[in-house]
């Protein structure tokens, strides 16, 4: 689970400017061990030494990263992640993206439509990209379409998506 995206090095001590990907900045107080995932590089564990708010975003300092060159090489362009068991519970009716990805999507008649491949964050609402035998289509993440979410069973029940499937199959 990503909690921040590292944009750039800042200063001469190896600090980095990052965009928080969490609604609760206080969770940085509870972090110690994190993993940085950076494209083209193996995942690497770091200890978060300190952090502070610096608008817009946060400034992070990791043990063992002491120069801007090390910060650019090891951290910039990477996601700061935590293990799923360190993710705080959400209120009822809210879900983490990693809980939804891979869920089987069925309609109200029991037909399997596909699996959730991605979650798109659109201006008015989130939408689930469903990929199945009949193609790809988006299901708005609202109660009019999503009847039930059971992340334990990796299943979503949807209704009223017939028009979406007809449009997808015409492409």
XYZ file of C-alpha atoms in Angstrom:
171
model
C 0.000 0.000 0.000
C 1.566 3.268 -1.137
C 1.571 6.100 1.399
C 3.680 8.600 -0.568
C 5.231 9.270 -3.963
C 8.746 10.781 -3.956
C 9.052 13.698 -6.389
C 12.523 15.099 -5.799
C 15.521 15.433 -3.524
C 15.638 18.515 -1.323
C 18.570 19.994 0.500
C 21.996 18.511 1.126
C 21.170 15.887 3.790
C 19.287 13.358 1.633
C 15.762 14.522 2.369
C 13.079 14.103 -0.274
C 9.927 15.993 -1.155
C 6.969 13.609 -1.399
C 3.280 13.696 -2.173
C 1.273 11.972 0.570
C -1.089 9.291 -0.735
C -2.934 8.998 2.547
C -5.682 11.091 4.085
C -4.077 10.794 7.544
C -0.676 12.497 7.718
C -0.398 11.361 11.335
C 0.252 7.841 10.067
C 3.814 8.968 9.187
C 4.365 9.206 12.965
C 3.609 5.481 13.244
C 5.827 4.377 10.364
C 9.286 2.993 10.908
C 10.052 0.357 8.282
C 8.858 1.096 4.748
C 9.614 -0.314 1.318
C 10.379 1.922 -1.640
C 9.158 0.592 -4.975
C 10.833 2.279 -7.919
C 10.434 1.228 -11.543
C 13.483 -0.581 -12.871
C 14.959 -1.176 -9.411
C 14.439 -3.915 -6.855
C 12.254 -3.072 -3.873
C 14.278 -1.800 -0.962
C 13.462 -1.459 2.725
C 14.265 1.776 4.547
C 13.801 3.113 8.025
C 11.947 6.426 8.143
C 14.092 8.653 10.342
C 11.891 11.749 10.309
C 9.199 13.581 8.441
C 7.492 16.951 8.443
C 4.822 18.784 6.520
C 6.125 21.140 3.875
C 3.292 22.376 1.707
C 2.388 21.085 -0.704
C 3.398 17.690 0.600
C 5.834 16.277 3.111
C 9.581 16.122 3.566
C 10.915 12.637 4.355
C 14.315 11.583 5.692
C 15.427 7.952 5.572
C 18.290 6.354 7.516
C 21.299 5.669 5.270
C 20.322 8.216 2.625
C 22.543 11.183 3.435
C 23.175 13.025 0.171
C 20.949 14.416 -2.584
C 22.681 12.072 -5.034
C 21.720 9.009 -2.955
C 18.185 10.351 -2.593
C 17.825 10.802 -6.366
C 19.252 7.362 -7.106
C 17.376 5.392 -4.445
C 14.141 7.273 -3.796
C 13.082 9.845 -6.410
C 10.354 8.460 -8.646
C 9.512 5.743 -6.136
C 6.502 4.896 -4.020
C 6.865 4.630 -0.250
C 4.824 1.572 0.716
C 3.767 -0.283 3.843
C 2.728 -3.896 4.333
C -1.021 -4.600 4.057
C -1.194 -5.568 7.750
C -0.039 -2.024 8.633
C -2.926 -0.443 6.748
C -5.520 1.008 9.123
C -9.106 -0.194 8.832
C -11.503 1.947 6.818
C -15.043 2.926 7.742
C -17.792 0.548 6.572
C -18.511 0.917 2.869
C -14.978 2.147 2.049
C -12.343 -0.051 0.431
C -8.684 0.085 -0.462
C -7.848 -0.288 -4.143
C -5.754 -3.387 -3.453
C -8.854 -5.002 -1.926
C -10.872 -4.390 -5.101
C -8.319 -5.298 -7.768
C -8.920 -8.879 -8.896
C -12.457 -9.104 -7.517
C -14.836 -11.116 -9.681
C -17.722 -9.004 -10.959
C -21.170 -10.589 -11.331
C -24.442 -9.052 -12.409
C -27.704 -9.384 -10.514
C -28.633 -12.437 -12.619
C -25.512 -14.408 -11.655
C -23.567 -13.852 -14.905
C -19.830 -13.417 -14.447
C -18.792 -10.211 -16.224
C -15.057 -10.211 -15.502
C -12.647 -8.973 -12.876
C -11.740 -5.529 -11.554
C -8.465 -4.618 -13.262
C -8.068 -1.006 -12.131
C -9.765 1.724 -10.146
C -10.076 5.018 -12.023
C -10.376 8.243 -10.033
C -12.652 10.394 -12.166
C -13.736 13.970 -11.366
C -17.222 13.025 -10.162
C -16.736 9.484 -8.815
C -14.429 6.503 -8.886
C -15.070 3.798 -11.473
C -13.954 0.175 -11.671
C -12.402 -1.027 -14.924
C -13.830 -4.497 -15.473
C -12.097 -6.819 -17.945
C -13.857 -9.959 -19.121
C -14.804 -12.062 -22.106
C -17.109 -9.323 -23.406
C -14.369 -6.678 -23.308
C -13.526 -3.818 -20.983
C -15.991 -1.425 -19.401
C -16.211 0.992 -16.489
C -18.659 0.567 -13.628
C -19.290 3.736 -11.598
C -18.482 3.060 -7.937
C -21.867 4.203 -6.697
C -24.774 2.381 -5.092
C -26.923 2.628 -8.228
C -24.515 0.200 -9.931
C -22.544 -1.573 -7.191
C -24.978 -3.566 -5.072
C -22.526 -5.498 -2.908
C -18.790 -5.612 -2.256
C -17.371 -8.650 -0.466
C -13.588 -8.235 -0.346
C -13.201 -11.380 1.779
C -14.710 -13.453 -1.058
C -13.193 -11.148 -3.751
C -16.617 -10.505 -5.293
C -18.630 -7.502 -6.518
C -22.299 -7.696 -7.413
C -23.467 -5.054 -9.899
C -26.740 -4.102 -11.565
C -27.799 -1.966 -14.488
C -24.629 -2.499 -16.512
C -26.347 -3.974 -19.576
C -26.007 -0.699 -21.491
C -22.345 -0.495 -20.571
C -21.771 -4.015 -21.912
C -23.648 -3.232 -25.137
C -21.433 -0.174 -25.725
C -18.278 -2.169 -24.905
C -19.234 -4.973 -27.306
C -19.890 -2.480 -30.144
C -16.273 -1.255 -30.048
